[in-house]
Amino acid sequence: MSKIRSALSVAGALAALAFAASPASAGTNGQQILFSDDRGDTYSVLVSGHNQDGQPASHCFNTPATDNYLSGWWWKGTVAVTGYARSGCSGELYDFGFTVPTDWSSDYYQVWD
């Protein structure tokens, strides 16, 4: 009987560990972008590249502030940014590329114009 109780105790402890909340792991399959407008003249950006599933993706974000959290879109690998002088991605100013790492210490990967 004591062997059965020991086995049940071990099984219960393992089950508790399996259901315990594990710490969240930030940025483990691509990141969102934190776009910083150091030039002060960029009111929107078009971001193009691949999403967290490796699918091609492109989206225009308005960037009214110096630091703009481009939330809701996850990127990894080679990404292109085109900066615009007006909201809605009109009045092209410049473009540049960068690489978003798959793993990062945050959900946001910061880039500057």
PDB file of N, CA and C in Angstrom:
ATOM      1  N   MET A   1       0.813  -1.191   0.000  1.00  0.00           N
ATOM      2  CA  MET A   1       0.000   0.000   0.000  1.00  0.00           C
ATOM      3  C   MET A   1       0.860   1.260   0.000  1.00  0.00           C
ATOM      4  N   SER A   2       2.009   1.246   0.732  1.00  0.00           N
ATOM      5  CA  SER A   2       2.857   2.425   0.775  1.00  0.00           C
ATOM      6  C   SER A   2       3.508   2.684  -0.573  1.00  0.00           C
ATOM      7  N   LYS A   3       3.777   1.621  -1.367  1.00  0.00           N
ATOM      8  CA  LYS A   3       4.331   1.814  -2.709  1.00  0.00           C
ATOM      9  C   LYS A   3       3.314   2.508  -3.606  1.00  0.00           C
ATOM     10  N   ILE A   4       2.056   2.185  -3.446  1.00  0.00           N
ATOM     11  CA  ILE A   4       1.001   2.824  -4.239  1.00  0.00           C
ATOM     12  C   ILE A   4       0.896   4.292  -3.854  1.00  0.00           C
ATOM     13  N   ARG A   5       0.947   4.587  -2.540  1.00  0.00           N
ATOM     14  CA  ARG A   5       0.881   5.981  -2.092  1.00  0.00           C
ATOM     15  C   ARG A   5       2.078   6.778  -2.604  1.00  0.00           C
ATOM     16  N   SER A   6       3.270   6.179  -2.579  1.00  0.00           N
ATOM     17  CA  SER A   6       4.462   6.861  -3.081  1.00  0.00           C
ATOM     18  C   SER A   6       4.329   7.149  -4.565  1.00  0.00           C
ATOM     19  N   ALA A   7       3.833   6.171  -5.300  1.00  0.00           N
ATOM     20  CA  ALA A   7       3.649   6.361  -6.744  1.00  0.00           C
ATOM     21  C   ALA A   7       2.630   7.460  -7.010  1.00  0.00           C
ATOM     22  N   LEU A   8       1.554   7.474  -6.235  1.00  0.00           N
ATOM     23  CA  LEU A   8       0.540   8.512  -6.403  1.00  0.00           C
ATOM     24  C   LEU A   8       1.094   9.880  -6.025  1.00  0.00           C
ATOM     25  N   SER A   9       1.921   9.948  -4.996  1.00  0.00           N
ATOM     26  CA  SER A   9       2.526  11.217  -4.598  1.00  0.00           C
ATOM     27  C   SER A   9       3.433  11.756  -5.693  1.00  0.00           C
ATOM     28  N   VAL A  10       4.242  10.883  -6.278  1.00  0.00           N
ATOM     29  CA  VAL A  10       5.138  11.285  -7.370  1.00  0.00           C
ATOM     30  C   VAL A  10       4.317  11.728  -8.570  1.00  0.00           C
ATOM     31  N   ALA A  11       3.276  10.960  -8.905  1.00  0.00           N
ATOM     32  CA  ALA A  11       2.427  11.318 -10.044  1.00  0.00           C
ATOM     33  C   ALA A  11       1.735  12.657  -9.798  1.00  0.00           C
ATOM     34  N   GLY A  12       1.272  12.888  -8.571  1.00  0.00           N
ATOM     35  CA  GLY A  12       0.630  14.162  -8.242  1.00  0.00           C
ATOM     36  C   GLY A  12       1.599  15.326  -8.352  1.00  0.00           C
ATOM     37  N   ALA A  13       2.823  15.130  -7.900  1.00  0.00           N
ATOM     38  CA  ALA A  13       3.828  16.193  -7.985  1.00  0.00           C
ATOM     39  C   ALA A  13       4.157  16.506  -9.440  1.00  0.00           C
ATOM     40  N   LEU A  14       4.297  15.474 -10.262  1.00  0.00           N
ATOM     41  CA  LEU A  14       4.569  15.694 -11.689  1.00  0.00           C
ATOM     42  C   LEU A  14       3.412  16.416 -12.372  1.00  0.00           C
ATOM     43  N   ALA A  15       2.184  16.041 -12.017  1.00  0.00           N
ATOM     44  CA  ALA A  15       1.021  16.706 -12.604  1.00  0.00           C
ATOM     45  C   ALA A  15       0.983  18.170 -12.191  1.00  0.00           C
ATOM     46  N   ALA A  16       1.301  18.465 -10.944  1.00  0.00           N
ATOM     47  CA  ALA A  16       1.315  19.853 -10.481  1.00  0.00           C
ATOM     48  C   ALA A  16       2.353  20.660 -11.243  1.00  0.00           C
ATOM     49  N   LEU A  17       3.517  20.071 -11.480  1.00  0.00           N
ATOM     50  CA  LEU A  17       4.553  20.769 -12.254  1.00  0.00           C
ATOM     51  C   LEU A  17       4.102  21.009 -13.691  1.00  0.00           C
ATOM     52  N   ALA A  18       3.413  20.045 -14.255  1.00  0.00           N
ATOM     53  CA  ALA A  18       2.962  20.175 -15.643  1.00  0.00           C
ATOM     54  C   ALA A  18       1.948  21.301 -15.801  1.00  0.00           C
ATOM     55  N   PHE A  19       1.119  21.510 -14.772  1.00  0.00           N
ATOM     56  CA  PHE A  19       0.082  22.533 -14.872  1.00  0.00           C
ATOM     57  C   PHE A  19       0.490  23.871 -14.275  1.00  0.00           C
ATOM     58  N   ALA A  20       1.656  23.940 -13.663  1.00  0.00           N
ATOM     59  CA  ALA A  20       2.124  25.210 -13.085  1.00  0.00           C
ATOM     60  C   ALA A  20       2.406  26.200 -14.201  1.00  0.00           C
ATOM     61  N   ALA A  21       2.153  27.453 -13.928  1.00  0.00           N
ATOM     62  CA  ALA A  21       2.398  28.499 -14.922  1.00  0.00           C
ATOM     63  C   ALA A  21       3.895  28.642 -15.141  1.00  0.00           C
ATOM     64  N   SER A  22       4.292  28.594 -16.394  1.00  0.00           N
ATOM     65  CA  SER A  22       5.696  28.801 -16.709  1.00  0.00           C
ATOM     66  C   SER A  22       5.901  30.267 -17.055  1.00  0.00           C
ATOM     67  N   PRO A  23       7.103  30.790 -16.852  1.00  0.00           N
ATOM     68  CA  PRO A  23       7.337  32.195 -17.168  1.00  0.00           C
ATOM     69  C   PRO A  23       7.167  32.458 -18.654  1.00  0.00           C
ATOM     70  N   ALA A  24       6.635  33.608 -18.972  1.00  0.00           N
ATOM     71  CA  ALA A  24       6.447  33.983 -20.374  1.00  0.00           C
ATOM     72  C   ALA A  24       7.804  34.191 -21.024  1.00  0.00           C
ATOM     73  N   SER A  25       7.895  33.801 -22.266  1.00  0.00           N
ATOM     74  CA  SER A  25       9.137  33.945 -23.014  1.00  0.00           C
ATOM     75  C   SER A  25       8.926  34.994 -24.094  1.00  0.00           C
ATOM     76  N   ALA A  26       9.525  36.150 -23.916  1.00  0.00           N
ATOM     77  CA  ALA A  26       9.329  37.265 -24.843  1.00  0.00           C
ATOM     78  C   ALA A  26      10.093  37.037 -26.128  1.00  0.00           C
ATOM     79  N   GLY A  27       9.456  37.382 -27.228  1.00  0.00           N
ATOM     80  CA  GLY A  27      10.123  37.439 -28.514  1.00  0.00           C
ATOM     81  C   GLY A  27      10.811  36.170 -28.943  1.00  0.00           C
ATOM     82  N   THR A  28      10.102  35.033 -28.972  1.00  0.00           N
ATOM     83  CA  THR A  28      10.740  33.776 -29.342  1.00  0.00           C
ATOM     84  C   THR A  28      10.403  33.313 -30.755  1.00  0.00           C
ATOM     85  N   ASN A  29       9.577  34.027 -31.483  1.00  0.00           N
ATOM     86  CA  ASN A  29       9.291  33.675 -32.870  1.00  0.00           C
ATOM     87  C   ASN A  29       8.979  34.935 -33.667  1.00  0.00           C
ATOM     88  N   GLY A  30       9.884  35.890 -33.610  1.00  0.00           N
ATOM     89  CA  GLY A  30       9.689  37.163 -34.287  1.00  0.00           C
ATOM     90  C   GLY A  30       9.280  38.243 -33.307  1.00  0.00           C
ATOM     91  N   GLN A  31       9.352  39.470 -33.758  1.00  0.00           N
ATOM     92  CA  GLN A  31       9.097  40.623 -32.908  1.00  0.00           C
ATOM     93  C   GLN A  31       8.185  41.631 -33.585  1.00  0.00           C
ATOM     94  N   GLN A  32       7.552  42.458 -32.756  1.00  0.00           N
ATOM     95  CA  GLN A  32       6.883  43.643 -33.247  1.00  0.00           C
ATOM     96  C   GLN A  32       7.962  44.719 -33.379  1.00  0.00           C
ATOM     97  N   ILE A  33       7.661  45.780 -34.095  1.00  0.00           N
ATOM     98  CA  ILE A  33       8.657  46.817 -34.353  1.00  0.00           C
ATOM     99  C   ILE A  33       8.371  48.052 -33.491  1.00  0.00           C
ATOM    100  N   LEU A  34       9.424  48.593 -32.903  1.00  0.00           N
ATOM    101  CA  LEU A  34       9.393  49.911 -32.272  1.00  0.00           C
ATOM    102  C   LEU A  34      10.153  50.816 -33.231  1.00  0.00           C
ATOM    103  N   PHE A  35       9.407  51.676 -33.946  1.00  0.00           N
ATOM    104  CA  PHE A  35      10.018  52.583 -34.916  1.00  0.00           C
ATOM    105  C   PHE A  35      10.243  53.931 -34.258  1.00  0.00           C
ATOM    106  N   SER A  36      11.508  54.373 -34.230  1.00  0.00           N
ATOM    107  CA  SER A  36      11.852  55.680 -33.663  1.00  0.00           C
ATOM    108  C   SER A  36      12.180  56.649 -34.791  1.00  0.00           C
ATOM    109  N   ASP A  37      11.414  57.737 -34.836  1.00  0.00           N
ATOM    110  CA  ASP A  37      11.571  58.749 -35.876  1.00  0.00           C
ATOM    111  C   ASP A  37      12.594  59.789 -35.432  1.00  0.00           C
ATOM    112  N   ASP A  38      13.880  59.448 -35.584  1.00  0.00           N
ATOM    113  CA  ASP A  38      14.941  60.385 -35.192  1.00  0.00           C
ATOM    114  C   ASP A  38      15.022  61.586 -36.122  1.00  0.00           C
ATOM    115  N   ARG A  39      14.576  61.437 -37.366  1.00  0.00           N
ATOM    116  CA  ARG A  39      14.611  62.542 -38.324  1.00  0.00           C
ATOM    117  C   ARG A  39      13.555  63.601 -38.001  1.00  0.00           C
ATOM    118  N   GLY A  40      12.426  63.152 -37.434  1.00  0.00           N
ATOM    119  CA  GLY A  40      11.354  64.077 -37.083  1.00  0.00           C
ATOM    120  C   GLY A  40      10.438  64.451 -38.234  1.00  0.00           C
ATOM    121  N   ASP A  41      10.547  63.757 -39.361  1.00  0.00           N
ATOM    122  CA  ASP A  41       9.724  64.111 -40.520  1.00  0.00           C
ATOM    123  C   ASP A  41       8.929  62.935 -41.078  1.00  0.00           C
ATOM    124  N   THR A  42       8.886  61.828 -40.344  1.00  0.00           N
ATOM    125  CA  THR A  42       8.231  60.621 -40.836  1.00  0.00           C
ATOM    126  C   THR A  42       6.864  60.463 -40.175  1.00  0.00           C
ATOM    127  N   TYR A  43       5.806  60.514 -40.977  1.00  0.00           N
ATOM    128  CA  TYR A  43       4.454  60.432 -40.428  1.00  0.00           C
ATOM    129  C   TYR A  43       3.760  59.103 -40.712  1.00  0.00           C
ATOM    130  N   SER A  44       4.428  58.235 -41.491  1.00  0.00           N
ATOM    131  CA  SER A  44       3.956  56.872 -41.683  1.00  0.00           C
ATOM    132  C   SER A  44       5.094  56.040 -42.265  1.00  0.00           C
ATOM    133  N   VAL A  45       5.002  54.725 -42.058  1.00  0.00           N
ATOM    134  CA  VAL A  45       5.985  53.798 -42.620  1.00  0.00           C
ATOM    135  C   VAL A  45       5.267  52.591 -43.192  1.00  0.00           C
ATOM    136  N   LEU A  46       5.808  52.077 -44.281  1.00  0.00           N
ATOM    137  CA  LEU A  46       5.355  50.815 -44.848  1.00  0.00           C
ATOM    138  C   LEU A  46       6.394  49.779 -44.462  1.00  0.00           C
ATOM    139  N   VAL A  47       5.971  48.759 -43.723  1.00  0.00           N
ATOM    140  CA  VAL A  47       6.864  47.689 -43.303  1.00  0.00           C
ATOM    141  C   VAL A  47       6.520  46.454 -44.129  1.00  0.00           C
ATOM    142  N   SER A  48       7.534  45.844 -44.736  1.00  0.00           N
ATOM    143  CA  SER A  48       7.346  44.659 -45.579  1.00  0.00           C
ATOM    144  C   SER A  48       8.391  43.617 -45.227  1.00  0.00           C
ATOM    145  N   GLY A  49       7.967  42.386 -45.204  1.00  0.00           N
ATOM    146  CA  GLY A  49       8.885  41.285 -44.914  1.00  0.00           C
ATOM    147  C   GLY A  49       8.108  40.011 -44.711  1.00  0.00           C
ATOM    148  N   HIS A  50       8.532  39.222 -43.726  1.00  0.00           N
ATOM    149  CA  HIS A  50       7.855  37.966 -43.400  1.00  0.00           C
ATOM    150  C   HIS A  50       7.369  38.004 -41.959  1.00  0.00           C
ATOM    151  N   ASN A  51       6.184  37.437 -41.741  1.00  0.00           N
ATOM    152  CA  ASN A  51       5.615  37.413 -40.399  1.00  0.00           C
ATOM    153  C   ASN A  51       6.155  36.224 -39.605  1.00  0.00           C
ATOM    154  N   GLN A  52       5.624  36.031 -38.405  1.00  0.00           N
ATOM    155  CA  GLN A  52       6.088  34.970 -37.521  1.00  0.00           C
ATOM    156  C   GLN A  52       5.874  33.579 -38.103  1.00  0.00           C
ATOM    157  N   ASP A  53       4.994  33.434 -39.081  1.00  0.00           N
ATOM    158  CA  ASP A  53       4.742  32.146 -39.725  1.00  0.00           C
ATOM    159  C   ASP A  53       5.540  31.981 -41.012  1.00  0.00           C
ATOM    160  N   GLY A  54       6.399  32.965 -41.322  1.00  0.00           N
ATOM    161  CA  GLY A  54       7.201  32.896 -42.537  1.00  0.00           C
ATOM    162  C   GLY A  54       6.454  33.314 -43.788  1.00  0.00           C
ATOM    163  N   GLN A  55       5.260  33.877 -43.626  1.00  0.00           N
ATOM    164  CA  GLN A  55       4.449  34.320 -44.761  1.00  0.00           C
ATOM    165  C   GLN A  55       4.788  35.764 -45.119  1.00  0.00           C
ATOM    166  N   PRO A  56       4.804  36.119 -46.404  1.00  0.00           N
ATOM    167  CA  PRO A  56       5.029  37.516 -46.782  1.00  0.00           C
ATOM    168  C   PRO A  56       3.942  38.417 -46.185  1.00  0.00           C
ATOM    169  N   ALA A  57       4.359  39.572 -45.706  1.00  0.00           N
ATOM    170  CA  ALA A  57       3.414  40.508 -45.088  1.00  0.00           C
ATOM    171  C   ALA A  57       3.877  41.930 -45.358  1.00  0.00           C
ATOM    172  N   SER A  58       2.922  42.848 -45.403  1.00  0.00           N
ATOM    173  CA  SER A  58       3.210  44.261 -45.614  1.00  0.00           C
ATOM    174  C   SER A  58       2.083  45.067 -44.982  1.00  0.00           C
ATOM    175  N   HIS A  59       2.458  46.169 -44.296  1.00  0.00           N
ATOM    176  CA  HIS A  59       1.429  46.986 -43.653  1.00  0.00           C
ATOM    177  C   HIS A  59       1.917  48.419 -43.504  1.00  0.00           C
ATOM    178  N   CYS A  60       1.006  49.364 -43.698  1.00  0.00           N
ATOM    179  CA  CYS A  60       1.279  50.784 -43.500  1.00  0.00           C
ATOM    180  C   CYS A  60       0.874  51.166 -42.080  1.00  0.00           C
ATOM    181  N   PHE A  61       1.795  51.794 -41.359  1.00  0.00           N
ATOM    182  CA  PHE A  61       1.549  52.264 -39.999  1.00  0.00           C
ATOM    183  C   PHE A  61       1.717  53.778 -39.960  1.00  0.00           C
ATOM    184  N   ASN A  62       0.774  54.487 -39.368  1.00  0.00           N
ATOM    185  CA  ASN A  62       0.985  55.911 -39.108  1.00  0.00           C
ATOM    186  C   ASN A  62       1.924  56.038 -37.913  1.00  0.00           C
ATOM    187  N   THR A  63       2.837  57.022 -37.991  1.00  0.00           N
ATOM    188  CA  THR A  63       3.866  57.185 -36.965  1.00  0.00           C
ATOM    189  C   THR A  63       3.884  58.640 -36.478  1.00  0.00           C
ATOM    190  N   PRO A  64       2.893  59.022 -35.689  1.00  0.00           N
ATOM    191  CA  PRO A  64       2.768  60.423 -35.272  1.00  0.00           C
ATOM    192  C   PRO A  64       3.729  60.854 -34.168  1.00  0.00           C
ATOM    193  N   ALA A  65       4.380  59.917 -33.500  1.00  0.00           N
ATOM    194  CA  ALA A  65       5.235  60.243 -32.359  1.00  0.00           C
ATOM    195  C   ALA A  65       6.701  59.977 -32.695  1.00  0.00           C
ATOM    196  N   THR A  66       7.571  60.337 -31.781  1.00  0.00           N
ATOM    197  CA  THR A  66       8.991  59.999 -31.951  1.00  0.00           C
ATOM    198  C   THR A  66       9.184  58.504 -31.834  1.00  0.00           C
ATOM    199  N   ASP A  67       8.586  57.873 -30.824  1.00  0.00           N
ATOM    200  CA  ASP A  67       8.651  56.419 -30.656  1.00  0.00           C
ATOM    201  C   ASP A  67       7.274  55.831 -30.931  1.00  0.00           C
ATOM    202  N   ASN A  68       7.219  54.926 -31.899  1.00  0.00           N
ATOM    203  CA  ASN A  68       5.957  54.355 -32.364  1.00  0.00           C
ATOM    204  C   ASN A  68       6.004  52.835 -32.241  1.00  0.00           C
ATOM    205  N   TYR A  69       5.153  52.283 -31.382  1.00  0.00           N
ATOM    206  CA  TYR A  69       5.064  50.842 -31.207  1.00  0.00           C
ATOM    207  C   TYR A  69       4.115  50.306 -32.272  1.00  0.00           C
ATOM    208  N   LEU A  70       4.664  49.608 -33.252  1.00  0.00           N
ATOM    209  CA  LEU A  70       3.876  49.090 -34.372  1.00  0.00           C
ATOM    210  C   LEU A  70       3.318  47.726 -33.966  1.00  0.00           C
ATOM    211  N   SER A  71       2.277  47.765 -33.151  1.00  0.00           N
ATOM    212  CA  SER A  71       1.723  46.576 -32.513  1.00  0.00           C
ATOM    213  C   SER A  71       0.840  45.761 -33.439  1.00  0.00           C
ATOM    214  N   GLY A  72       0.726  44.491 -33.095  1.00  0.00           N
ATOM    215  CA  GLY A  72      -0.206  43.607 -33.781  1.00  0.00           C
ATOM    216  C   GLY A  72       0.353  42.921 -35.012  1.00  0.00           C
ATOM    217  N   TRP A  73       1.552  43.267 -35.421  1.00  0.00           N
ATOM    218  CA  TRP A  73       2.212  42.643 -36.569  1.00  0.00           C
ATOM    219  C   TRP A  73       3.571  42.147 -36.109  1.00  0.00           C
ATOM    220  N   TRP A  74       3.839  40.868 -36.340  1.00  0.00           N
ATOM    221  CA  TRP A  74       5.079  40.244 -35.885  1.00  0.00           C
ATOM    222  C   TRP A  74       5.941  39.932 -37.099  1.00  0.00           C
ATOM    223  N   TRP A  75       7.232  40.247 -36.991  1.00  0.00           N
ATOM    224  CA  TRP A  75       8.162  40.127 -38.110  1.00  0.00           C
ATOM    225  C   TRP A  75       9.375  39.316 -37.693  1.00  0.00           C
ATOM    226  N   LYS A  76       9.995  38.662 -38.689  1.00  0.00           N
ATOM    227  CA  LYS A  76      11.291  38.040 -38.452  1.00  0.00           C
ATOM    228  C   LYS A  76      12.027  37.942 -39.777  1.00  0.00           C
ATOM    229  N   GLY A  77      13.347  37.970 -39.679  1.00  0.00           N
ATOM    230  CA  GLY A  77      14.173  37.924 -40.879  1.00  0.00           C
ATOM    231  C   GLY A  77      14.327  39.306 -41.489  1.00  0.00           C
ATOM    232  N   THR A  78      14.561  39.327 -42.795  1.00  0.00           N
ATOM    233  CA  THR A  78      14.789  40.583 -43.514  1.00  0.00           C
ATOM    234  C   THR A  78      13.492  41.373 -43.633  1.00  0.00           C
ATOM    235  N   VAL A  79      13.551  42.627 -43.224  1.00  0.00           N
ATOM    236  CA  VAL A  79      12.391  43.512 -43.246  1.00  0.00           C
ATOM    237  C   VAL A  79      12.791  44.821 -43.925  1.00  0.00           C
ATOM    238  N   ALA A  80      11.896  45.362 -44.736  1.00  0.00           N
ATOM    239  CA  ALA A  80      12.123  46.650 -45.401  1.00  0.00           C
ATOM    240  C   ALA A  80      11.161  47.683 -44.839  1.00  0.00           C
ATOM    241  N   VAL A  81      11.665  48.898 -44.667  1.00  0.00           N
ATOM    242  CA  VAL A  81      10.846  50.015 -44.195  1.00  0.00           C
ATOM    243  C   VAL A  81      10.954  51.142 -45.211  1.00  0.00           C
ATOM    244  N   THR A  82       9.805  51.672 -45.603  1.00  0.00           N
ATOM    245  CA  THR A  82       9.763  52.877 -46.425  1.00  0.00           C
ATOM    246  C   THR A  82       9.108  53.957 -45.583  1.00  0.00           C
ATOM    247  N   GLY A  83       9.795  55.097 -45.428  1.00  0.00           N
ATOM    248  CA  GLY A  83       9.277  56.203 -44.642  1.00  0.00           C
ATOM    249  C   GLY A  83       8.565  57.211 -45.525  1.00  0.00           C
ATOM    250  N   TYR A  84       7.502  57.828 -44.996  1.00  0.00           N
ATOM    251  CA  TYR A  84       6.677  58.770 -45.759  1.00  0.00           C
ATOM    252  C   TYR A  84       6.487  60.078 -44.992  1.00  0.00           C
ATOM    253  N   ALA A  85       6.342  61.140 -45.741  1.00  0.00           N
ATOM    254  CA  ALA A  85       6.176  62.486 -45.179  1.00  0.00           C
ATOM    255  C   ALA A  85       4.759  62.745 -44.685  1.00  0.00           C
ATOM    256  N   ARG A  86       3.798  61.916 -45.105  1.00  0.00           N
ATOM    257  CA  ARG A  86       2.403  62.102 -44.705  1.00  0.00           C
ATOM    258  C   ARG A  86       1.830  60.784 -44.180  1.00  0.00           C
ATOM    259  N   SER A  87       0.777  60.863 -43.400  1.00  0.00           N
ATOM    260  CA  SER A  87       0.110  59.654 -42.928  1.00  0.00           C
ATOM    261  C   SER A  87      -0.494  58.911 -44.112  1.00  0.00           C
ATOM    262  N   GLY A  88      -0.776  57.634 -43.905  1.00  0.00           N
ATOM    263  CA  GLY A  88      -1.365  56.833 -44.973  1.00  0.00           C
ATOM    264  C   GLY A  88      -0.364  56.392 -46.033  1.00  0.00           C
ATOM    265  N   CYS A  89       0.918  56.533 -45.746  1.00  0.00           N
ATOM    266  CA  CYS A  89       1.999  56.103 -46.643  1.00  0.00           C
ATOM    267  C   CYS A  89       1.973  56.824 -47.986  1.00  0.00           C
ATOM    268  N   SER A  90       2.011  58.148 -47.929  1.00  0.00           N
ATOM    269  CA  SER A  90       2.160  58.945 -49.152  1.00  0.00           C
ATOM    270  C   SER A  90       3.268  59.968 -48.949  1.00  0.00           C
ATOM    271  N   GLY A  91       3.946  60.298 -50.023  1.00  0.00           N
ATOM    272  CA  GLY A  91       5.059  61.239 -49.974  1.00  0.00           C
ATOM    273  C   GLY A  91       6.344  60.550 -49.538  1.00  0.00           C
ATOM    274  N   GLU A  92       6.804  59.590 -50.324  1.00  0.00           N
ATOM    275  CA  GLU A  92       7.969  58.780 -49.951  1.00  0.00           C
ATOM    276  C   GLU A  92       9.201  59.629 -49.667  1.00  0.00           C
ATOM    277  N   LEU A  93       9.864  59.306 -48.558  1.00  0.00           N
ATOM    278  CA  LEU A  93      11.078  60.003 -48.136  1.00  0.00           C
ATOM    279  C   LEU A  93      12.335  59.149 -48.305  1.00  0.00           C
ATOM    280  N   TYR A  94      12.276  57.901 -47.894  1.00  0.00           N
ATOM    281  CA  TYR A  94      13.464  57.043 -47.848  1.00  0.00           C
ATOM    282  C   TYR A  94      13.029  55.594 -47.691  1.00  0.00           C
ATOM    283  N   ASP A  95      13.984  54.689 -47.823  1.00  0.00           N
ATOM    284  CA  ASP A  95      13.753  53.297 -47.464  1.00  0.00           C
ATOM    285  C   ASP A  95      15.049  52.693 -46.934  1.00  0.00           C
ATOM    286  N   PHE A  96      14.905  51.678 -46.116  1.00  0.00           N
ATOM    287  CA  PHE A  96      16.053  50.959 -45.566  1.00  0.00           C
ATOM    288  C   PHE A  96      15.603  49.563 -45.165  1.00  0.00           C
ATOM    289  N   GLY A  97      16.558  48.694 -44.957  1.00  0.00           N
ATOM    290  CA  GLY A  97      16.271  47.329 -44.545  1.00  0.00           C
ATOM    291  C   GLY A  97      17.021  46.978 -43.276  1.00  0.00           C
ATOM    292  N   PHE A  98      16.580  45.946 -42.606  1.00  0.00           N
ATOM    293  CA  PHE A  98      17.235  45.442 -41.401  1.00  0.00           C
ATOM    294  C   PHE A  98      16.781  44.014 -41.181  1.00  0.00           C
ATOM    295  N   THR A  99      17.415  43.342 -40.242  1.00  0.00           N
ATOM    296  CA  THR A  99      17.068  41.957 -39.933  1.00  0.00           C
ATOM    297  C   THR A  99      16.513  41.866 -38.527  1.00  0.00           C
ATOM    298  N   VAL A 100      15.314  41.319 -38.419  1.00  0.00           N
ATOM    299  CA  VAL A 100      14.686  41.109 -37.113  1.00  0.00           C
ATOM    300  C   VAL A 100      15.047  39.696 -36.655  1.00  0.00           C
ATOM    301  N   PRO A 101      15.694  39.577 -35.488  1.00  0.00           N
ATOM    302  CA  PRO A 101      16.058  38.241 -35.009  1.00  0.00           C
ATOM    303  C   PRO A 101      14.823  37.445 -34.592  1.00  0.00           C
ATOM    304  N   THR A 102      14.909  36.134 -34.732  1.00  0.00           N
ATOM    305  CA  THR A 102      13.811  35.269 -34.301  1.00  0.00           C
ATOM    306  C   THR A 102      13.633  35.349 -32.792  1.00  0.00           C
ATOM    307  N   ASP A 103      14.733  35.328 -32.058  1.00  0.00           N
ATOM    308  CA  ASP A 103      14.700  35.416 -30.599  1.00  0.00           C
ATOM    309  C   ASP A 103      15.232  36.765 -30.159  1.00  0.00           C
ATOM    310  N   TRP A 104      14.513  37.392 -29.229  1.00  0.00           N
ATOM    311  CA  TRP A 104      14.905  38.705 -28.724  1.00  0.00           C
ATOM    312  C   TRP A 104      14.425  38.816 -27.287  1.00  0.00           C
ATOM    313  N   SER A 105      15.036  39.688 -26.501  1.00  0.00           N
ATOM    314  CA  SER A 105      14.699  39.800 -25.083  1.00  0.00           C
ATOM    315  C   SER A 105      13.399  40.552 -24.826  1.00  0.00           C
ATOM    316  N   SER A 106      12.778  41.067 -25.874  1.00  0.00           N
ATOM    317  CA  SER A 106      11.550  41.845 -25.755  1.00  0.00           C
ATOM    318  C   SER A 106      10.624  41.457 -26.904  1.00  0.00           C
ATOM    319  N   ASP A 107       9.366  41.856 -26.814  1.00  0.00           N
ATOM    320  CA  ASP A 107       8.443  41.649 -27.936  1.00  0.00           C
ATOM    321  C   ASP A 107       8.645  42.692 -29.021  1.00  0.00           C
ATOM    322  N   TYR A 108       9.429  43.732 -28.749  1.00  0.00           N
ATOM    323  CA  TYR A 108       9.663  44.811 -29.714  1.00  0.00           C
ATOM    324  C   TYR A 108      11.136  44.893 -30.094  1.00  0.00           C
ATOM    325  N   TYR A 109      11.374  45.037 -31.381  1.00  0.00           N
ATOM    326  CA  TYR A 109      12.716  45.243 -31.912  1.00  0.00           C
ATOM    327  C   TYR A 109      12.774  46.678 -32.414  1.00  0.00           C
ATOM    328  N   GLN A 110      13.706  47.470 -31.875  1.00  0.00           N
ATOM    329  CA  GLN A 110      13.736  48.899 -32.186  1.00  0.00           C
ATOM    330  C   GLN A 110      14.584  49.184 -33.416  1.00  0.00           C
ATOM    331  N   VAL A 111      14.035  50.056 -34.290  1.00  0.00           N
ATOM    332  CA  VAL A 111      14.766  50.561 -35.448  1.00  0.00           C
ATOM    333  C   VAL A 111      14.602  52.081 -35.496  1.00  0.00           C
ATOM    334  N   TRP A 112      15.569  52.742 -36.120  1.00  0.00           N
ATOM    335  CA  TRP A 112      15.573  54.207 -36.246  1.00  0.00           C
ATOM    336  C   TRP A 112      15.655  54.581 -37.698  1.00  0.00           C
ATOM    337  N   ASP A 113      15.093  55.754 -38.055  1.00  0.00           N
ATOM    338  CA  ASP A 113      15.234  56.222 -39.426  1.00  0.00           C
ATOM    339  C   ASP A 113      16.498  57.035 -39.569  1.00  0.00           C
TER     340      ASP A 113
END
